[in-house]
PDB file of C-alpha atoms in Angstrom:
ATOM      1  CA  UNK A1267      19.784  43.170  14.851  1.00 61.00           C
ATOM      2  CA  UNK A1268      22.237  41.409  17.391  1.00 73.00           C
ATOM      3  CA  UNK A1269      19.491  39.330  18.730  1.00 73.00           C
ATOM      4  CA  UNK A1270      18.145  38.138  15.196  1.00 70.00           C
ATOM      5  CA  UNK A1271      22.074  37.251  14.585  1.00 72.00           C
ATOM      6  CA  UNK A1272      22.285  34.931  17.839  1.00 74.00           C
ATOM      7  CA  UNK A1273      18.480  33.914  17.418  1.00 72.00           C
ATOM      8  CA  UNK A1274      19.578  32.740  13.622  1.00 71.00           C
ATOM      9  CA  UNK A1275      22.945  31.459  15.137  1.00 73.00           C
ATOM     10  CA  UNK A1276      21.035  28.815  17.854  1.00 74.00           C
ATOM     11  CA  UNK A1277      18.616  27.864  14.873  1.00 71.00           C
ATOM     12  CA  UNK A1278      21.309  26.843  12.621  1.00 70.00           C
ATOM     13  CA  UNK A1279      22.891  25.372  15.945  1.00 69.00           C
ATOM     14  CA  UNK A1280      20.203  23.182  16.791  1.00 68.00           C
ATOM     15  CA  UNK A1281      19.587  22.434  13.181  1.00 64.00           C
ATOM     16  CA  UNK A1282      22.849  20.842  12.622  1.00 65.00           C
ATOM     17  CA  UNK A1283      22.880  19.463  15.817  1.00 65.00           C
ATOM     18  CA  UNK A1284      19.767  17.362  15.147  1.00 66.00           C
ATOM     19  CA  UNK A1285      20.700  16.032  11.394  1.00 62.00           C
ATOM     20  CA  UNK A1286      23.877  14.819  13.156  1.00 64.00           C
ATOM     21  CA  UNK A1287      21.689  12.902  15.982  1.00 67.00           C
ATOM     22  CA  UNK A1288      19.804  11.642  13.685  1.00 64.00           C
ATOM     23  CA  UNK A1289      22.474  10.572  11.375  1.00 64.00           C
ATOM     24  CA  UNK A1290      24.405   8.472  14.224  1.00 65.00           C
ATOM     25  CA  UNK A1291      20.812   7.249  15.261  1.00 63.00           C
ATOM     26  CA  UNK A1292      20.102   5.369  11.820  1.00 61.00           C
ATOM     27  CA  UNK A1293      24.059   3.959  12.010  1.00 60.00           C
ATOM     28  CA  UNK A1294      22.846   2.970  15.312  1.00 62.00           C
ATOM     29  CA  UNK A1295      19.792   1.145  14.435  1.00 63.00           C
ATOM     30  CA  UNK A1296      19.381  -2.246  12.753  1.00 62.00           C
ATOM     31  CA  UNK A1297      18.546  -2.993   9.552  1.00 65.00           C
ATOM     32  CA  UNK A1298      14.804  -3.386   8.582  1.00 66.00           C
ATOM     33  CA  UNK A1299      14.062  -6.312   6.795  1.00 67.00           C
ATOM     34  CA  UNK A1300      11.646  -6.259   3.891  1.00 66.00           C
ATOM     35  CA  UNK A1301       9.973  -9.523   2.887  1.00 63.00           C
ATOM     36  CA  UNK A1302       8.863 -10.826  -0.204  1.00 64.00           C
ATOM     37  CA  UNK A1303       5.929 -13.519   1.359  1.00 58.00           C
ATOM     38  CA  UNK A1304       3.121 -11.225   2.714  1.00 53.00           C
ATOM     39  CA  UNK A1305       0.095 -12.882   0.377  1.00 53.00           C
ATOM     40  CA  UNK A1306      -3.621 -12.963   1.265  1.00 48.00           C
ATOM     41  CA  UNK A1307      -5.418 -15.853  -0.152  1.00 51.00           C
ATOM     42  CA  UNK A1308      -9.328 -16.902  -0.051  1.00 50.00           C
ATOM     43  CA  UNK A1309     -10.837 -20.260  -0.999  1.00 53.00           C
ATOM     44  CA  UNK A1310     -14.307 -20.978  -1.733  1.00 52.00           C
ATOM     45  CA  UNK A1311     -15.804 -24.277  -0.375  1.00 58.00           C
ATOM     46  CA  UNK A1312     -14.291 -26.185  -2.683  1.00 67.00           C
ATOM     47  CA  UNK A1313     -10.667 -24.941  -1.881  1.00 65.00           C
ATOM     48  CA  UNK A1314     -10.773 -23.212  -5.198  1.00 63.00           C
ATOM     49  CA  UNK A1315      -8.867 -19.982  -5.090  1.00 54.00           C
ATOM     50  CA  UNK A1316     -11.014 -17.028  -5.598  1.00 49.00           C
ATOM     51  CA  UNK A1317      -8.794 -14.267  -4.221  1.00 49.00           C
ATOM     52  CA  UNK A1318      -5.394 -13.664  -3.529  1.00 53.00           C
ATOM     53  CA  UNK A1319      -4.673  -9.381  -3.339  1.00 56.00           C
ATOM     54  CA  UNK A1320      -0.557  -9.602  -3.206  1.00 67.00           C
ATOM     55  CA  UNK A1321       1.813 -11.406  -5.581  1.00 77.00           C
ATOM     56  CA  UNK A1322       5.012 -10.200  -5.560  1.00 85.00           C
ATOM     57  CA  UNK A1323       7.319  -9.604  -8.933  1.00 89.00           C
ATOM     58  CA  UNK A1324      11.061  -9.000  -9.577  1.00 91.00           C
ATOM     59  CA  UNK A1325      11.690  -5.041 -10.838  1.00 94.00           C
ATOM     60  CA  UNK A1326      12.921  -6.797 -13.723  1.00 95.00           C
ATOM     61  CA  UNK A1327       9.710  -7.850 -14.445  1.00 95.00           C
ATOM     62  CA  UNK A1328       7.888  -4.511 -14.253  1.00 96.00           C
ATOM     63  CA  UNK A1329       7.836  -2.767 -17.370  1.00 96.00           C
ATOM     64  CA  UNK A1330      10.451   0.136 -17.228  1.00 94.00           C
ATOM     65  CA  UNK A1331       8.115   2.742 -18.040  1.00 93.00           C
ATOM     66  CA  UNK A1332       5.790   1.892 -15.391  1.00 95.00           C
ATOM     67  CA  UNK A1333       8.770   2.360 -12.811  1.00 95.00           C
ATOM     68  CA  UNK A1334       9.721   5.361 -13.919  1.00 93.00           C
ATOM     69  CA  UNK A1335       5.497   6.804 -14.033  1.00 93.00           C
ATOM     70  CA  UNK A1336       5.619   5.685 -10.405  1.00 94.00           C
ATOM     71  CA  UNK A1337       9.314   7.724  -9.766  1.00 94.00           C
ATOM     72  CA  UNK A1338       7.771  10.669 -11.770  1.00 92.00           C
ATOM     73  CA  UNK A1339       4.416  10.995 -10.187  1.00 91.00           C
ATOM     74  CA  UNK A1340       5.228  10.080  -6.451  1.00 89.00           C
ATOM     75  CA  UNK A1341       9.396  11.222  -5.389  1.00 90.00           C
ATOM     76  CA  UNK A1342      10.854  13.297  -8.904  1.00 89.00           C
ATOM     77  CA  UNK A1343      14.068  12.814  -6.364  1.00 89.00           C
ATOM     78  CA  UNK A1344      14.179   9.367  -5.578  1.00 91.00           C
ATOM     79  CA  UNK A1345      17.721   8.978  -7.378  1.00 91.00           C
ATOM     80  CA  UNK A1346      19.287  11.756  -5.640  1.00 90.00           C
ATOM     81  CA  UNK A1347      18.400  11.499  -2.312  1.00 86.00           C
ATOM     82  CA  UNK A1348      18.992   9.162   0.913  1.00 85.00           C
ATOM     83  CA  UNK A1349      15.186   8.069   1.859  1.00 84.00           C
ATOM     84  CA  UNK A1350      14.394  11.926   2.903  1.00 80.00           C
ATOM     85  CA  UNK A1351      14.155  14.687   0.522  1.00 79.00           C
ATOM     86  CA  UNK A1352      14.878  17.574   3.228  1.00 76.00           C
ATOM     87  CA  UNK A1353      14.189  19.947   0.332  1.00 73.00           C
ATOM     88  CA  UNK A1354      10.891  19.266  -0.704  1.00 74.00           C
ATOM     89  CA  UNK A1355       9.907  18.282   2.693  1.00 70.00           C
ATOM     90  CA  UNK A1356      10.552  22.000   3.702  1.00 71.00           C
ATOM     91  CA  UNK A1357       8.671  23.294   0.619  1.00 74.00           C
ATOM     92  CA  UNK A1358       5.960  20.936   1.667  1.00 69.00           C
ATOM     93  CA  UNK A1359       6.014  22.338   5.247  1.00 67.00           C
ATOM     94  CA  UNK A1360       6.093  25.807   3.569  1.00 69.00           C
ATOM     95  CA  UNK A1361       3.373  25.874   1.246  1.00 71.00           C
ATOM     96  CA  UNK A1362       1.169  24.353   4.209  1.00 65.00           C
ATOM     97  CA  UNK A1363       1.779  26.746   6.437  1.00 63.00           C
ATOM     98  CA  UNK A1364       0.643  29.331   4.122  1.00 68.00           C
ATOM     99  CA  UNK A1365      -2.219  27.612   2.740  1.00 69.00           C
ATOM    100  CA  UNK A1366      -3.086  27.347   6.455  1.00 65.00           C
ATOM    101  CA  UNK A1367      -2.541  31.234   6.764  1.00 70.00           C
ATOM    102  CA  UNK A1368      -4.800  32.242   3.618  1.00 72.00           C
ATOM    103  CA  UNK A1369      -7.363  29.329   3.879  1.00 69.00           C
ATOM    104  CA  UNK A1370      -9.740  27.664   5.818  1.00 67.00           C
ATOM    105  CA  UNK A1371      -8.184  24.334   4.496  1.00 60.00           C
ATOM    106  CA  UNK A1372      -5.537  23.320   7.686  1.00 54.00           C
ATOM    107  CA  UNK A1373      -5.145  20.097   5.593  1.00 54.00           C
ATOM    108  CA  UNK A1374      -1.214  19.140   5.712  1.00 54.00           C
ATOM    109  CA  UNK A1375       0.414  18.575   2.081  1.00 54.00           C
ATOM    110  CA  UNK A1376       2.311  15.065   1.110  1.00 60.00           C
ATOM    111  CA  UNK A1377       6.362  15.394   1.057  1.00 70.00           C
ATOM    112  CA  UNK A1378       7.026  11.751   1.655  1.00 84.00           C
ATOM    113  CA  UNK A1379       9.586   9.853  -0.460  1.00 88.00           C
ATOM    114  CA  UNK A1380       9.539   7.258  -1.854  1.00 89.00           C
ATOM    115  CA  UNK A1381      11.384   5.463   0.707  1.00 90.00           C
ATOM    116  CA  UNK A1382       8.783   6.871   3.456  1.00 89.00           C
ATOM    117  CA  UNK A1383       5.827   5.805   1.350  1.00 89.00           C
ATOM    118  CA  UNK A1384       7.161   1.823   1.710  1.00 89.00           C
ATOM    119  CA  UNK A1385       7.500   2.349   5.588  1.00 86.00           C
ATOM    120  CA  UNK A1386       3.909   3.199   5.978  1.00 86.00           C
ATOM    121  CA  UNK A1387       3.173   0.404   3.362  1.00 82.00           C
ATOM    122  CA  UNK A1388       5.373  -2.129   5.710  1.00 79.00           C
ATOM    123  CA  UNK A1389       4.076  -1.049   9.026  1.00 78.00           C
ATOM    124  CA  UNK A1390       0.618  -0.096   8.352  1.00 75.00           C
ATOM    125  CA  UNK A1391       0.783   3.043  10.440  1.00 77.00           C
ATOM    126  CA  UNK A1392      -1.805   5.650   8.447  1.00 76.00           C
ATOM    127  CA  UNK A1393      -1.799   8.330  11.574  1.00 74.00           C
ATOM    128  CA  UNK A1394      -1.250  11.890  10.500  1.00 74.00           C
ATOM    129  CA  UNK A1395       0.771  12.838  13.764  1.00 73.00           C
ATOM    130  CA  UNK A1396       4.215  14.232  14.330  1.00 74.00           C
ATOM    131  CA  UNK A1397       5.901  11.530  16.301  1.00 77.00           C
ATOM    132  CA  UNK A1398       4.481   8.845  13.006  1.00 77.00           C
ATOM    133  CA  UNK A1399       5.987  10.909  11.001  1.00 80.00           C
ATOM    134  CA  UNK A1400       9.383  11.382  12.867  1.00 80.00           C
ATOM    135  CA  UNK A1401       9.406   7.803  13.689  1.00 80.00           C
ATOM    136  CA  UNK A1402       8.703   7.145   9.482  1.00 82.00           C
ATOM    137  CA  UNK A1403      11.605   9.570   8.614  1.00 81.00           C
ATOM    138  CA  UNK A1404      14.313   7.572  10.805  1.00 83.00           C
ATOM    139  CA  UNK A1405      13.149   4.247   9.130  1.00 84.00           C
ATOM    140  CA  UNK A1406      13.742   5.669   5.819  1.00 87.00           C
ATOM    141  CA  UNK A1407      17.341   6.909   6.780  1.00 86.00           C
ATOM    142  CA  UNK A1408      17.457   3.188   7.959  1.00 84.00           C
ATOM    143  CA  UNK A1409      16.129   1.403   5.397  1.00 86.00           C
ATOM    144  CA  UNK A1410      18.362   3.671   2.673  1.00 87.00           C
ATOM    145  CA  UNK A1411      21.690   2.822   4.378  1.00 85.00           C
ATOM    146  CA  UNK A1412      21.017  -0.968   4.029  1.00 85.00           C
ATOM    147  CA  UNK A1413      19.046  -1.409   0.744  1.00 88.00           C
ATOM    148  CA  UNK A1414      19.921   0.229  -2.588  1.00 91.00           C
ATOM    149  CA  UNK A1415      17.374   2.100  -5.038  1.00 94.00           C
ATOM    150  CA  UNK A1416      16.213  -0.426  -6.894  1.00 94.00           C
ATOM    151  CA  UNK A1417      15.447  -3.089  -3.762  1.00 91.00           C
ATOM    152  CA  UNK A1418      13.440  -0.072  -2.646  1.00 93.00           C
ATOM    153  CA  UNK A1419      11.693   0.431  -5.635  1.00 95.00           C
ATOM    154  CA  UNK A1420      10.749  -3.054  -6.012  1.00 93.00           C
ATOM    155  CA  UNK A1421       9.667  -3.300  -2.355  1.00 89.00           C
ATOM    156  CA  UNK A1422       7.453  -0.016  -3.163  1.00 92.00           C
ATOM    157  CA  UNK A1423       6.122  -1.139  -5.898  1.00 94.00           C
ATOM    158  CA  UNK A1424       5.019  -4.559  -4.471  1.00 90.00           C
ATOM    159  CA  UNK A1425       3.352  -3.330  -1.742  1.00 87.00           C
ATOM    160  CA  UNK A1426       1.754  -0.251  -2.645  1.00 89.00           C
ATOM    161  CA  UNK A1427      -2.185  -0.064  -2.369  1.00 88.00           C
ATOM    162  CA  UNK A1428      -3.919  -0.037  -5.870  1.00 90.00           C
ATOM    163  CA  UNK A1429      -7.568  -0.239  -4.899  1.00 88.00           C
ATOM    164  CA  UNK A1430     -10.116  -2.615  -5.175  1.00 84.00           C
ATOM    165  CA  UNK A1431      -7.982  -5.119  -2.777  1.00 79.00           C
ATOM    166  CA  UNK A1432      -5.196  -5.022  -4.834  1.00 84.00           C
ATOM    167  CA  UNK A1433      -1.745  -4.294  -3.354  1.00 85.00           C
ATOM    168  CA  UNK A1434       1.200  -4.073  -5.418  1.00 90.00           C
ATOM    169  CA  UNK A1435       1.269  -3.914  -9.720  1.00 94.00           C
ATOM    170  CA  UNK A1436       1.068  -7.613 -10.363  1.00 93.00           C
ATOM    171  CA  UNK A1437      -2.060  -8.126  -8.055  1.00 89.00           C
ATOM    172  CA  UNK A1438      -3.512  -4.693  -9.825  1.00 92.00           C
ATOM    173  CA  UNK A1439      -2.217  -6.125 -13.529  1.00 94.00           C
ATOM    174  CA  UNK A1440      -4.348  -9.087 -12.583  1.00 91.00           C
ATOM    175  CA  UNK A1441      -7.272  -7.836 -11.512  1.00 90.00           C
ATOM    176  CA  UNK A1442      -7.736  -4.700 -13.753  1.00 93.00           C
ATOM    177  CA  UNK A1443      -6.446  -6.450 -16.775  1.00 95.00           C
ATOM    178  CA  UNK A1444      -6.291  -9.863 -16.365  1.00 93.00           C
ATOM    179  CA  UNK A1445      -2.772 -10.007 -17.082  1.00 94.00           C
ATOM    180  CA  UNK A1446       0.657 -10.119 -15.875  1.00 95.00           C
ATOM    181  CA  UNK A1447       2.456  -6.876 -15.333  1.00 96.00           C
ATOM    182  CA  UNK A1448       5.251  -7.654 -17.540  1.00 96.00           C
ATOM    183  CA  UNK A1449       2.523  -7.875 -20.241  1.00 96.00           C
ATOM    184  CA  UNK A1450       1.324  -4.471 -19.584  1.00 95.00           C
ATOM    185  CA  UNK A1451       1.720  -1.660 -22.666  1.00 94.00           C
ATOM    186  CA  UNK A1452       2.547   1.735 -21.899  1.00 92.00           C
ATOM    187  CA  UNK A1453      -1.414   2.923 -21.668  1.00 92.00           C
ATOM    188  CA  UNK A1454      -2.274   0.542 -19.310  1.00 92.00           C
ATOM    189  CA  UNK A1455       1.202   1.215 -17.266  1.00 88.00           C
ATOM    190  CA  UNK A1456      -0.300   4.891 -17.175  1.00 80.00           C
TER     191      UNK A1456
END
């Protein structure tokens, strides 16, 4: 029983050791700029335009509803945390670890935030490794301490992947419904 006391002792040790490196890493790091100009455009022979898969739009613009389907579905948490939802994360961990235990499937669940969902969108990195993952979490501590919720949101929301070519909710407004996004009722929001 004394050496499940000092075993638990040096976990919570370590624990709190490495939330407090990590939190005077992201004060140490600079901030990550998110820009609004990242369009893809294609012309026909005549220099007509016949494609263009990113547009982006003001949160303002984007119906509130369709926001808050986005919040609902993806990061229930996105208000009350900083870019990492620790709890959910572990839950995440937890439920894949027993899945993995019971299972054949060895498949890893989703826990990212919102936050960590618009650093894969901005760097493009899709592997499903360990040090990706680390590396995503610290850039959403990052990117939390210099941008508040709703530049996030926006940001997410303008670069997430819709199919069909479409990346963000105005290009997918466009496409799907040949409409803008502000124009969009609540059914076609869903």
């Amino acid at each position: 029983l004394k050496l499940f006391g000092k075993m638990f002792g040096i976990l919570v040790g370590l624990f709190l050791f490495g939330h407090l490196g990590l939190y005077i890493y992201c004060l140490s790091t600079p901030k990550i700029e998110i820009t609004r100009n990242q369009s893809y455009y294609l012309y026909d022979n005549k220099g007509e335009l016949i494609f263009n898969n990113y547009s982006w739009v003001e949160l303002d613009d984007i119906p509130d509803y369709m926001s808050k389907a986005f919040i609902a579905i993806e990061d229930k948490r996105f208000n009350d945390h900083k870019g990492v939802d620790w709890f959910s994360m572990t839950l995440g961990i937890g439920k894949s670890a027993v899945q993995a235990l019971v299972s054949e499937d060895k498949s890893v669940r989703g826990a990212s935030t919102l936050t960590q969902q618009l650093i894969k969108n901005l760097t493009g990195e899709n592997g499903r490794n360990i040090n990706r993952k680390y590396n995503e979490l610290l850039a959403a501590l990052n990117l939390e301490k210099y941008y508040e919720k709703d530049d996030i949101l926006e940001a997410y929301l303008n670069t997430i992947y819709l199919s069909h070519n479409c990346y963000g909710v105005q290009t997918a407004a466009e496409t799907y419904f040949g409409k803008d996004v502000s124009e969009l009722n609540l059914a076609e929001c869903a």
